[in-house]
Amino acid sequence: MSFYQTILVAIDLNEDADRVIQKAHEIGLQGNATLTLIHVTEPLSYAYGGDIPMDLSEVQKQLHERAKLRMSELVNQHKLRAVNQLLVSGHIQTEVHRVANELSTDLVVVGSHGRHGLALLLGSTSNGILHGAKCDVLAVRV
Amino acid sequence: MSFYQTILVAIDLNEDADRVIQKAHEIGLQGNATLTLIHVTEPLSYAYGGDIPMDLSEVQKQLHERAKLRMSELVNQHKLRAVNQLLVSGHIQTEVHRVANELSTDLVVVGSHGRHGLALLLGSTSNGILHGAKCDVLAVRV
């Protein structure tokens, strides 16, 4: 038997996160797995074209703080012990793959819908999580 | 906690099936889940255009028998008890969804590569397993 040992849970910080975390937690129990929650925020500058010069760093900082708070709430709510929390800024698929590789993750858990959802899994071209994943991927129906 | 109770494992009948079945089995252990293995063969007539009239029923029957044998071997090999075995003919995604719904499956497990692999998961258009699934989907890296 080779239960999952290292699980990376990619979450939005909305109500869907509950179900995704719960599933990851259940599966992790069997192998006493290390759980890492990751939330990736895309820099505002990606969305904002930048035609009008504007300093977004303060807003970005606030978003980061709120995300941090929300993630802590989720961890407490699910009574997760010894869970790693990662808040990362960048392209979602890229960052999930990078962290999954760095941690030698054997399972990535992600919601199948929601803000990132299917787009995250499938990618707009061939850059979705499933394509590039070197490990198992669980899509939790949310 | 709501461990998976009803798991549908869609397999090719090649060496990749081992890993897919093993993972499904491990995850199922936790909730004492009912495992159903499904292998879908597309009718030869789908691939064969039919310009020259030809009776494929005998070949089809032989393929079915071999698949049945191979599936039994896999079940014995993995010492799976009380596992359901389904050999179905038709379009793969359609049949997996149909059976998943009929059995009120809460997890579909499928290999992420192989003959069906990604194509099965993602579909050529929007008919992949992930799109239409009403439950969680685990893509096992094979």
mmCIF file of N, CA and C in Angstrom, chain A residues 93 119 122-128:
data_model
loop_
_atom_site.group_PDB
_atom_site.id
_atom_site.type_symbol
_atom_site.label_atom_id
_atom_site.label_comp_id
_atom_site.label_asym_id
_atom_site.label_seq_id
_atom_site.Cartn_x
_atom_site.Cartn_y
_atom_site.Cartn_z
ATOM 1 N N GLN A 93 -1.732 27.962 -12.629
ATOM 2 C CA GLN A 93 -1.236 26.625 -13.012
ATOM 3 C C GLN A 93 0.268 26.501 -12.766
ATOM 4 N N ALA A 119 -11.361 25.587 -15.612
ATOM 5 C CA ALA A 119 -10.332 26.294 -16.374
ATOM 6 C C ALA A 119 -8.954 25.963 -15.821
ATOM 7 N N LEU A 122 -8.242 22.208 -16.744
ATOM 8 C CA LEU A 122 -8.091 21.887 -18.163
ATOM 9 C C LEU A 122 -7.164 22.860 -18.865
ATOM 10 N N GLY A 123 -7.124 24.061 -18.367
ATOM 11 C CA GLY A 123 -6.287 25.062 -19.013
ATOM 12 C C GLY A 123 -6.969 25.599 -20.252
ATOM 13 N N SER A 124 -6.594 26.773 -20.632
ATOM 14 C CA SER A 124 -7.196 27.346 -21.828
ATOM 15 C C SER A 124 -6.570 26.702 -23.056
ATOM 16 N N THR A 125 -5.339 26.307 -22.933
ATOM 17 C CA THR A 125 -4.703 25.610 -24.058
ATOM 18 C C THR A 125 -4.267 24.235 -23.554
ATOM 19 N N SER A 126 -3.026 24.066 -23.314
ATOM 20 C CA SER A 126 -2.623 22.751 -22.816
ATOM 21 C C SER A 126 -1.837 22.934 -21.526
ATOM 22 N N ASN A 127 -2.166 24.012 -20.841
ATOM 23 C CA ASN A 127 -1.386 24.333 -19.645
ATOM 24 C C ASN A 127 -2.171 24.102 -18.364
ATOM 25 N N GLY A 128 -3.253 23.350 -18.465
ATOM 26 C CA GLY A 128 -4.050 23.078 -17.272
ATOM 27 C C GLY A 128 -3.318 22.173 -16.294
#
